[in-house]
PDB file of C-alpha atoms in Angstrom:
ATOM      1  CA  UNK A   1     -20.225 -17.307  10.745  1.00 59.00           C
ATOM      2  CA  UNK A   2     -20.462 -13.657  10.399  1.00 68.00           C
ATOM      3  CA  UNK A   3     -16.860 -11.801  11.548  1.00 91.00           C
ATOM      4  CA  UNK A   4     -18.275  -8.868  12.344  1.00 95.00           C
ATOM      5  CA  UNK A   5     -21.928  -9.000  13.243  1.00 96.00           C
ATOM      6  CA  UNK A   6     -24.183  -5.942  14.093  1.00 96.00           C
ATOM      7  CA  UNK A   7     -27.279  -5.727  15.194  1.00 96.00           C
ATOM      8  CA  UNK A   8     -30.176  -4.355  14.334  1.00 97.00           C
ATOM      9  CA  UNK A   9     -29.755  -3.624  10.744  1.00 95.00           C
ATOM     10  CA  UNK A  10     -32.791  -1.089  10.472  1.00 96.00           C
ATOM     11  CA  UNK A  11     -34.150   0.671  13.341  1.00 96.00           C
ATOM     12  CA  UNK A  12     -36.774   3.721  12.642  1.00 97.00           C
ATOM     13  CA  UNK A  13     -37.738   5.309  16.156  1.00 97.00           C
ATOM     14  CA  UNK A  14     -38.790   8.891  17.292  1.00 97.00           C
ATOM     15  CA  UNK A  15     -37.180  11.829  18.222  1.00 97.00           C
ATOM     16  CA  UNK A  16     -36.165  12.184  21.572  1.00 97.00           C
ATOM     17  CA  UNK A  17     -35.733   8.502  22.084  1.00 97.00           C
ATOM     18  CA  UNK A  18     -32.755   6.442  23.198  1.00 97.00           C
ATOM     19  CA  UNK A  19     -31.611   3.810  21.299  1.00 97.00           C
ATOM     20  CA  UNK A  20     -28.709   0.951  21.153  1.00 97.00           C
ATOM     21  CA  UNK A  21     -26.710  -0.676  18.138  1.00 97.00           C
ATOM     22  CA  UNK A  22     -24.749  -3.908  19.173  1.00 97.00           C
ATOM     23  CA  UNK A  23     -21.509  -5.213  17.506  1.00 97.00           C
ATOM     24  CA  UNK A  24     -19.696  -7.891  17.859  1.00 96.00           C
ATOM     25  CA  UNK A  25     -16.276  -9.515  16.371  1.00 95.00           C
ATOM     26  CA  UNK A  26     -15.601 -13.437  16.534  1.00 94.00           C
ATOM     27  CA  UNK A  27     -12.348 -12.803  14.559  1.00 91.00           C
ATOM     28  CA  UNK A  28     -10.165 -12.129  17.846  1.00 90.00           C
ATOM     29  CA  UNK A  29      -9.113  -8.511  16.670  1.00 89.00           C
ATOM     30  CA  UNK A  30      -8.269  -6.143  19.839  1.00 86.00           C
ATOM     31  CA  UNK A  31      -9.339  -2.413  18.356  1.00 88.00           C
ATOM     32  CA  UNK A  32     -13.257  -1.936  17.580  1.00 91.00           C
ATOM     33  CA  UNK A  33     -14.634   1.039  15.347  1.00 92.00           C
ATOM     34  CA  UNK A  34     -17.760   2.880  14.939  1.00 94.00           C
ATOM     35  CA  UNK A  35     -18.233   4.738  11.667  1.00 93.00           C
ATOM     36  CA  UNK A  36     -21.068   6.731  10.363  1.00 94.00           C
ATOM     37  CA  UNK A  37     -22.521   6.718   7.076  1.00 93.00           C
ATOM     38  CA  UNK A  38     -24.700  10.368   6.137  1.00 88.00           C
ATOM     39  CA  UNK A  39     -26.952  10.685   3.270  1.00 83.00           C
ATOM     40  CA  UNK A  40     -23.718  12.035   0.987  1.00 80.00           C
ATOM     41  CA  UNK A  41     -22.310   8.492   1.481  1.00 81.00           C
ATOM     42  CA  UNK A  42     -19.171   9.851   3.136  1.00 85.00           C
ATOM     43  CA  UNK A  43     -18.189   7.328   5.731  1.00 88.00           C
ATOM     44  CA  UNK A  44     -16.366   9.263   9.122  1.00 89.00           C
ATOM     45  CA  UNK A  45     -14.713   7.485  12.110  1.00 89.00           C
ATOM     46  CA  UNK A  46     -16.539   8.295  15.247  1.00 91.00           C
ATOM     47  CA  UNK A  47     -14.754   5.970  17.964  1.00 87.00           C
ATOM     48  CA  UNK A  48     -12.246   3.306  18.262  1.00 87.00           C
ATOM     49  CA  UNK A  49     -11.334   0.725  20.775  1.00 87.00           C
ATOM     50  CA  UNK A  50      -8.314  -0.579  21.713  1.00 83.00           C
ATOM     51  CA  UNK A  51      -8.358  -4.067  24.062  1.00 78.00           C
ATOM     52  CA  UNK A  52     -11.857  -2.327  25.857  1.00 77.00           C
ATOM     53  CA  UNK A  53     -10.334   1.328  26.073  1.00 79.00           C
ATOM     54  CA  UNK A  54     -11.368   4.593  24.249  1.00 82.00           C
ATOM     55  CA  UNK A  55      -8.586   5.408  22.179  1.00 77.00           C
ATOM     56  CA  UNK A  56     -10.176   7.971  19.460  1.00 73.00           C
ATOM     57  CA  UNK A  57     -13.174   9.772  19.789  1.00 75.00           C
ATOM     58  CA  UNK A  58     -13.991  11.947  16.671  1.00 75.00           C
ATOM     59  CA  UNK A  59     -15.995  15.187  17.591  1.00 77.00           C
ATOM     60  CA  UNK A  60     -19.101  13.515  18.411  1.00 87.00           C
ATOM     61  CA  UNK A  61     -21.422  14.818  20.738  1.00 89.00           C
ATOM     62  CA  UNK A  62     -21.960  13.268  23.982  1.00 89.00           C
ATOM     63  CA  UNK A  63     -25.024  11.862  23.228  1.00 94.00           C
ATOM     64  CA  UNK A  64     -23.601   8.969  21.675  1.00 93.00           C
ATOM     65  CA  UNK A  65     -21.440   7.024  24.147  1.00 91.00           C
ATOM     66  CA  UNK A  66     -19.460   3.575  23.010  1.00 91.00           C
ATOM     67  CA  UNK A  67     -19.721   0.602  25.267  1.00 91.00           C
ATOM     68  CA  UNK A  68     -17.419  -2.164  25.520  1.00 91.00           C
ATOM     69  CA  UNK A  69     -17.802  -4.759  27.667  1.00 90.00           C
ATOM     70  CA  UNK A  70     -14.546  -7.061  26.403  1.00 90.00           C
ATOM     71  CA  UNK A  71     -12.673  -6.605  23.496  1.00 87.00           C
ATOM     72  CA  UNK A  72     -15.427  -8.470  21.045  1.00 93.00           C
ATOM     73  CA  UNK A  73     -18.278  -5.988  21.657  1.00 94.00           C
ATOM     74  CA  UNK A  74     -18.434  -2.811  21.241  1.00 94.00           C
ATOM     75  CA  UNK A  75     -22.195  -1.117  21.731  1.00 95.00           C
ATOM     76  CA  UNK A  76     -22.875   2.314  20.709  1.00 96.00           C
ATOM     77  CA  UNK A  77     -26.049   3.998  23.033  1.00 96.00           C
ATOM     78  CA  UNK A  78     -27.561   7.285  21.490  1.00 96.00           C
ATOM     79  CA  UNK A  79     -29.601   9.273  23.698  1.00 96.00           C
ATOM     80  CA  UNK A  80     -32.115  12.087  22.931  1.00 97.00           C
ATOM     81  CA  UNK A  81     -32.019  10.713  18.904  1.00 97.00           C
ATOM     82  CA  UNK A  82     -32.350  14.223  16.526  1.00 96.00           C
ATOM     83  CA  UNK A  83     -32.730  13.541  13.194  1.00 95.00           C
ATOM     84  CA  UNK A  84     -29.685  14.424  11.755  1.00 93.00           C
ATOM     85  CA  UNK A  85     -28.430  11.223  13.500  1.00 95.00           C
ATOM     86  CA  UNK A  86     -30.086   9.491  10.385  1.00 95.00           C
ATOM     87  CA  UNK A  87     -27.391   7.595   8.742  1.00 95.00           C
ATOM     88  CA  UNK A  88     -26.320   4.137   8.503  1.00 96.00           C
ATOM     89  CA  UNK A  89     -23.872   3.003  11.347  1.00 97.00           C
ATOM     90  CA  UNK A  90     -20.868   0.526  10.584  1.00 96.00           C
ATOM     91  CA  UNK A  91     -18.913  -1.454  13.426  1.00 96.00           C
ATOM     92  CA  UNK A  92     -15.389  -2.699  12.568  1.00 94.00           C
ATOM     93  CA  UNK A  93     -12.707  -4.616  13.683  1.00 92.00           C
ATOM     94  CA  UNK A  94      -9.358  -5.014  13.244  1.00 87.00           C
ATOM     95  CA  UNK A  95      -5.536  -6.133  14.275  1.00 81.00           C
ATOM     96  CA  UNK A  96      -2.159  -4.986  14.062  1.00 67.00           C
ATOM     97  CA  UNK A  97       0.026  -6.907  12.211  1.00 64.00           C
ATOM     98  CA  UNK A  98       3.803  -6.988  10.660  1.00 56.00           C
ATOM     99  CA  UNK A  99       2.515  -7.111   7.223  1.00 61.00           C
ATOM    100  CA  UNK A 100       0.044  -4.226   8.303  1.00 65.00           C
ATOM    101  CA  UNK A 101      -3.338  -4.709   9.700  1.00 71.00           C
ATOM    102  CA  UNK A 102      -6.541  -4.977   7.748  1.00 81.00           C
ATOM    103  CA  UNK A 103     -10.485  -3.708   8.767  1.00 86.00           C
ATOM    104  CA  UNK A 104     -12.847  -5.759   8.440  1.00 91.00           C
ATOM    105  CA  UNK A 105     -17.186  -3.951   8.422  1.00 94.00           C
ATOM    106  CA  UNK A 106     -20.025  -5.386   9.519  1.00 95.00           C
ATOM    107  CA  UNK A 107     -22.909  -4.910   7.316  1.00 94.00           C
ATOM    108  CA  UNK A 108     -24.436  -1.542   9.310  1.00 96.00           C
ATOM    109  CA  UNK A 109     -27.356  -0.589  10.949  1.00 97.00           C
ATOM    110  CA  UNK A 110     -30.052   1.761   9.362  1.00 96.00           C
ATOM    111  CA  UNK A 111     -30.983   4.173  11.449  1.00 96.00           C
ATOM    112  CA  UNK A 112     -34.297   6.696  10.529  1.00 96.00           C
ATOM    113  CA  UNK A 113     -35.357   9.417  12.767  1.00 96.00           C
ATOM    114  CA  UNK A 114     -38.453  10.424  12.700  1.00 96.00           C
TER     115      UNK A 114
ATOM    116  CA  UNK O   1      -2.360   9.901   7.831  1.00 57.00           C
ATOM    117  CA  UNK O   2      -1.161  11.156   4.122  1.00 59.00           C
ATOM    118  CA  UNK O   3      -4.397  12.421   1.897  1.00 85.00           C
ATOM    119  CA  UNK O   4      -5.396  10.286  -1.143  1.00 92.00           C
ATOM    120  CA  UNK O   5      -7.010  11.467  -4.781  1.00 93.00           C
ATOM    121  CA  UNK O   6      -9.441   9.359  -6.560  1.00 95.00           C
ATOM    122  CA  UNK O   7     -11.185  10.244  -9.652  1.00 97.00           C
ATOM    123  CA  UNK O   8     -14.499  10.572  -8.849  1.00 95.00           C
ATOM    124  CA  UNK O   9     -16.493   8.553 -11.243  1.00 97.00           C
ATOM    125  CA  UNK O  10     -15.472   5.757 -14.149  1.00 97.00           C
ATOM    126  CA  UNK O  11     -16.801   3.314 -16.672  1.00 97.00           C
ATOM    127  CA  UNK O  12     -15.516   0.035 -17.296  1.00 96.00           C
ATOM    128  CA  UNK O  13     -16.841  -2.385 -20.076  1.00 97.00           C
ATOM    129  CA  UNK O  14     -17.641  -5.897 -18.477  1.00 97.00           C
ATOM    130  CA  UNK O  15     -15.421  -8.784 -19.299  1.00 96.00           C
ATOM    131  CA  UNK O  16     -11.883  -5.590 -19.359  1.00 97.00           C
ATOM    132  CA  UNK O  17      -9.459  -4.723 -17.560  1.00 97.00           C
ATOM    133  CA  UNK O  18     -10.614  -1.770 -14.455  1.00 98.00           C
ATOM    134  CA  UNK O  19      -7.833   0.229 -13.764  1.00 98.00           C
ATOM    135  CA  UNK O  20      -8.228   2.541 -10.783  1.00 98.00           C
ATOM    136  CA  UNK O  21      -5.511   5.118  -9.666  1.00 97.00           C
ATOM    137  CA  UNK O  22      -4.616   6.477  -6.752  1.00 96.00           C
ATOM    138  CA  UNK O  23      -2.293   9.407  -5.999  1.00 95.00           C
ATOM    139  CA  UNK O  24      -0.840   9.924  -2.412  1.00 93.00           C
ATOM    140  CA  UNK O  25       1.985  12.265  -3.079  1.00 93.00           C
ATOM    141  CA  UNK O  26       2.586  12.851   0.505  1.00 90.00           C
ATOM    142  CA  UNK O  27       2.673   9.044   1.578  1.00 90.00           C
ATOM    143  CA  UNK O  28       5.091   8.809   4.845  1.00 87.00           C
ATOM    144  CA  UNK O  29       7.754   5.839   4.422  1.00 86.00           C
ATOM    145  CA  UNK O  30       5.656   3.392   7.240  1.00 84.00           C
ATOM    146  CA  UNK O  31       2.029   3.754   5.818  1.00 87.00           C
ATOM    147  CA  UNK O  32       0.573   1.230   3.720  1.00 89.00           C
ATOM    148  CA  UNK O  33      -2.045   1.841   0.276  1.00 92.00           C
ATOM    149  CA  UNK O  34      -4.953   0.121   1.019  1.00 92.00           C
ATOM    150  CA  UNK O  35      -7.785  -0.487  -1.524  1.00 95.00           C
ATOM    151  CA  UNK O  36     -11.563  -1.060  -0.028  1.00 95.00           C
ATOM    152  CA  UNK O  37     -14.382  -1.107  -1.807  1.00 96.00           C
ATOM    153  CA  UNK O  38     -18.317  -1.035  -0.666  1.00 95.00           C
ATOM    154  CA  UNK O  39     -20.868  -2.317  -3.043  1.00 94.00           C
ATOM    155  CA  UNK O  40     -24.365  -0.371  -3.045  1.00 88.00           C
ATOM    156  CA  UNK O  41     -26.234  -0.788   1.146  1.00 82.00           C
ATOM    157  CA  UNK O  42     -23.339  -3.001   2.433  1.00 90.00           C
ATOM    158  CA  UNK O  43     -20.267  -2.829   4.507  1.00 93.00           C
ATOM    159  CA  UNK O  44     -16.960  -1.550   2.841  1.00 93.00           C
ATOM    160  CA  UNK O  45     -14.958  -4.737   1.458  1.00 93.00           C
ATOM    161  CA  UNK O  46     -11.404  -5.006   2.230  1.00 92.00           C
ATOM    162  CA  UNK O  47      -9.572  -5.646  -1.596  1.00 95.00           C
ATOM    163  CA  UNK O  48      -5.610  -5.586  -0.770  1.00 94.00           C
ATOM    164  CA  UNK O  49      -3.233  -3.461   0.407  1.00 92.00           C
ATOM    165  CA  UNK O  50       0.698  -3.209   0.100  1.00 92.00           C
ATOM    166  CA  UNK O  51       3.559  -1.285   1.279  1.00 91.00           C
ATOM    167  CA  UNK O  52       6.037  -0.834  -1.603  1.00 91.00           C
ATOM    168  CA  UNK O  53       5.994  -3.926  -4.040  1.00 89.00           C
ATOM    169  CA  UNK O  54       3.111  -5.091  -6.462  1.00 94.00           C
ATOM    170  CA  UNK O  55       0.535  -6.867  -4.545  1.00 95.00           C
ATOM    171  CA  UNK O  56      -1.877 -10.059  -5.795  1.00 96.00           C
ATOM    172  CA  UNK O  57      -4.285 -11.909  -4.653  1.00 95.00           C
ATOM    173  CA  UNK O  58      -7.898 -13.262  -5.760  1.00 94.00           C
ATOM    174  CA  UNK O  59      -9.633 -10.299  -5.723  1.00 94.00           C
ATOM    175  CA  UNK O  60      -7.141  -7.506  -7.449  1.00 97.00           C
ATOM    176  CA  UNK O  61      -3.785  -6.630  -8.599  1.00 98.00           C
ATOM    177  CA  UNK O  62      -2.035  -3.690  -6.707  1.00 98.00           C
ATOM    178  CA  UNK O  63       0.953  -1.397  -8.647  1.00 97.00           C
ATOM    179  CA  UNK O  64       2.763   0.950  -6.515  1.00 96.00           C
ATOM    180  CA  UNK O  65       4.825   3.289  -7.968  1.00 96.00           C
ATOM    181  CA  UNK O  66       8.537   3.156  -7.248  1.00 94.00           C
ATOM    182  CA  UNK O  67       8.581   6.287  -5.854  1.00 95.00           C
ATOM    183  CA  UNK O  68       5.134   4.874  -3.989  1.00 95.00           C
ATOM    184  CA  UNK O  69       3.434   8.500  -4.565  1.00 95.00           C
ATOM    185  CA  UNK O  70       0.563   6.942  -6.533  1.00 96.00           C
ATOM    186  CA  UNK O  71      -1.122   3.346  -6.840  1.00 96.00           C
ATOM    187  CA  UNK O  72      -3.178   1.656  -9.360  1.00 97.00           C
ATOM    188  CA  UNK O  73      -6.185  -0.959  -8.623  1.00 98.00           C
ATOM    189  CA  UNK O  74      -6.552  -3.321 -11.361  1.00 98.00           C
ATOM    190  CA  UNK O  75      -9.644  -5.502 -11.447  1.00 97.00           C
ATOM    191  CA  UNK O  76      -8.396  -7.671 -14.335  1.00 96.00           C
ATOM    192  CA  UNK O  77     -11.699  -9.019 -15.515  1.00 95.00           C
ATOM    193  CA  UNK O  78     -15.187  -6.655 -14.116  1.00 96.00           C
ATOM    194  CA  UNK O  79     -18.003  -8.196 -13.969  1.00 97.00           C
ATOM    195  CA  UNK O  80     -21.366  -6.274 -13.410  1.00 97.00           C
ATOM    196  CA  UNK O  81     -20.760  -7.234  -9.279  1.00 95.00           C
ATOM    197  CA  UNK O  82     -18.065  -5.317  -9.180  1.00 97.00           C
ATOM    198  CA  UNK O  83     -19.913  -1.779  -9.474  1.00 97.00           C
ATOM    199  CA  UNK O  84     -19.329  -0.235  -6.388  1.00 97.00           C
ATOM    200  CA  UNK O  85     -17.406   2.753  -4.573  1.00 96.00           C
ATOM    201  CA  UNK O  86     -13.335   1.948  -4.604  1.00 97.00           C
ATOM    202  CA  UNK O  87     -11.130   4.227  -1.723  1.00 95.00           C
ATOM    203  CA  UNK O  88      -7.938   4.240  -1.644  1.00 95.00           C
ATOM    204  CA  UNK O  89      -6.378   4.769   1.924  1.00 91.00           C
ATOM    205  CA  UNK O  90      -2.866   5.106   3.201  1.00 88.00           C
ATOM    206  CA  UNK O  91      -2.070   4.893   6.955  1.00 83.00           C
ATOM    207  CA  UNK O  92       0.455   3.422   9.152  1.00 75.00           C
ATOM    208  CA  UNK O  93      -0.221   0.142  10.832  1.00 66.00           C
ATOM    209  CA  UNK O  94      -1.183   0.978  13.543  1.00 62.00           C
ATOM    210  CA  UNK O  95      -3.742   1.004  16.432  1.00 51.00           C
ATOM    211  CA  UNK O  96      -3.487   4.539  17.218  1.00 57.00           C
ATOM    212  CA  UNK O  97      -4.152   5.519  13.271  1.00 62.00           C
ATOM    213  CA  UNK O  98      -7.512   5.181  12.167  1.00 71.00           C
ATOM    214  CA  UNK O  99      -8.907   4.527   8.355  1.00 78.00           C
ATOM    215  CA  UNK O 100      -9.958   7.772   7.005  1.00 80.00           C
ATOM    216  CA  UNK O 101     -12.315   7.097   4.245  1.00 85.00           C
ATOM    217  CA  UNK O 102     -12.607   9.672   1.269  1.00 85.00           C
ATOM    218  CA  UNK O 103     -14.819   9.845  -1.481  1.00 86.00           C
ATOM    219  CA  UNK O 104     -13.530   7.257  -3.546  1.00 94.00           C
ATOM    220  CA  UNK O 105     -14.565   6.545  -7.244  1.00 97.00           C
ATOM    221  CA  UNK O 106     -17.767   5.773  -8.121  1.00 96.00           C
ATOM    222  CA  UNK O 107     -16.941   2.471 -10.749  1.00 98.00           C
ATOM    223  CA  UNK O 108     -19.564   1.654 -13.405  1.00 97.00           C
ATOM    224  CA  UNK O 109     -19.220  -1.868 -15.165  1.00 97.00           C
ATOM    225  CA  UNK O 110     -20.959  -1.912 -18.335  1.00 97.00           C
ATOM    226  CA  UNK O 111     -22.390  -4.942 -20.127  1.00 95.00           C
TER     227      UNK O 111
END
């Protein structure tokens, strides 16, 4: 079984429209992660989870809002898509530990604007 | 969360020894090095990670310095599947302290 399982992996839709990526964890971790991938490959935090509540939320506008029903899902809606939200979107997952905690990707969604 | 420097880019001939470095001269006493990697349209791969002593396991050797201000990745025998982006991150364990991602180094195995 997949640990951290998003869905869908490519997704090409129109300006304007509003659009959901699901995630989901089956490895029990409390904290959830959204990260974005851009066309330089640099890979940026934009919100994390912790037990179902917003703990970071990095500069992102409000058109993208996280959703998370119970601490293995964590949904991110995008409304009114421009096209510089064209990148490819990674959910993660992970849990504190003594010996330090590890995160763990899914395998991201491609998003295309057009 | 202390800043990491990568090289950007390196070669390794297939069948070596890949040895990545790290610096993090302004590493805190609580935050960990941790090594991912992500392989060309897939997630990022956890590798290891390690506070203050050398670190093993099936994937990679980890060397931290004993002053811990810079880290070295060795891959002790690349194959051409291990071409991929390597980052090196250091953080606190933590759920309040996210992984910040930089721009890694861009590793080449040869044939």
């Amino acid at each position: 079984d997949t640990a951290v399982s998003q869905t869908p992996k490519y997704l090409v839709t129109q300006m304007g429209n509003d659009k959901s990526i699901k995630c989901e964890q089956n490895l029990g971790h409390d904290t959830m992660y959204w990260y974005k991938q851009d066309s330089k490959k640099f890979l940026k935090i934009m919100f994390s989870y912790n037990n179902k509540e917003l703990i970071i939320n990095e500069t992102v506008p409000n058109r993208f809002s996280p959703k998370s029903p119970d601490k293995a899902h964590l949904n991110l809606h995008i409304n009114s898509l421009e096209l510089g939200d064209s990148a490819v979107y990674f959910c993660a997952s992970s849990q504190v530990r003594n010996s330090g905690n590890t995160i763990y990707f899914g395998e991201g969604s491609w998003l295309t604007v057009v | 969360d202390a800043k990491t420097t990568q090289p950007p880019s390196m070669d390794c001939a297939e069948g070596r020894a890949a040895n990545l470095p790290c610096n993090h001269s302004t590493i805190s006493g609580n935050e960990y090095v941790y090594w991912y990697r992500q392989i060309h349209s897939q997630g990022p791969q956890y590798i290891i990670h390690g506070l203050k002593n050398n670190e093993t396991n099936e994937m990679a050797s980890l060397i931290i310095t004993e002053d811990r201000k810079s880290s070295t990745l060795i891959l002790p025998h690349a194959t051409l599947r291990d071409t991929a982006v390597y980052y090196c991150i250091v953080r606190v364990a933590d759920t309040g302290n996210q992984f910040y991602f930089g721009t890694g180094t861009s590793l080449t195995v040869i044939p």
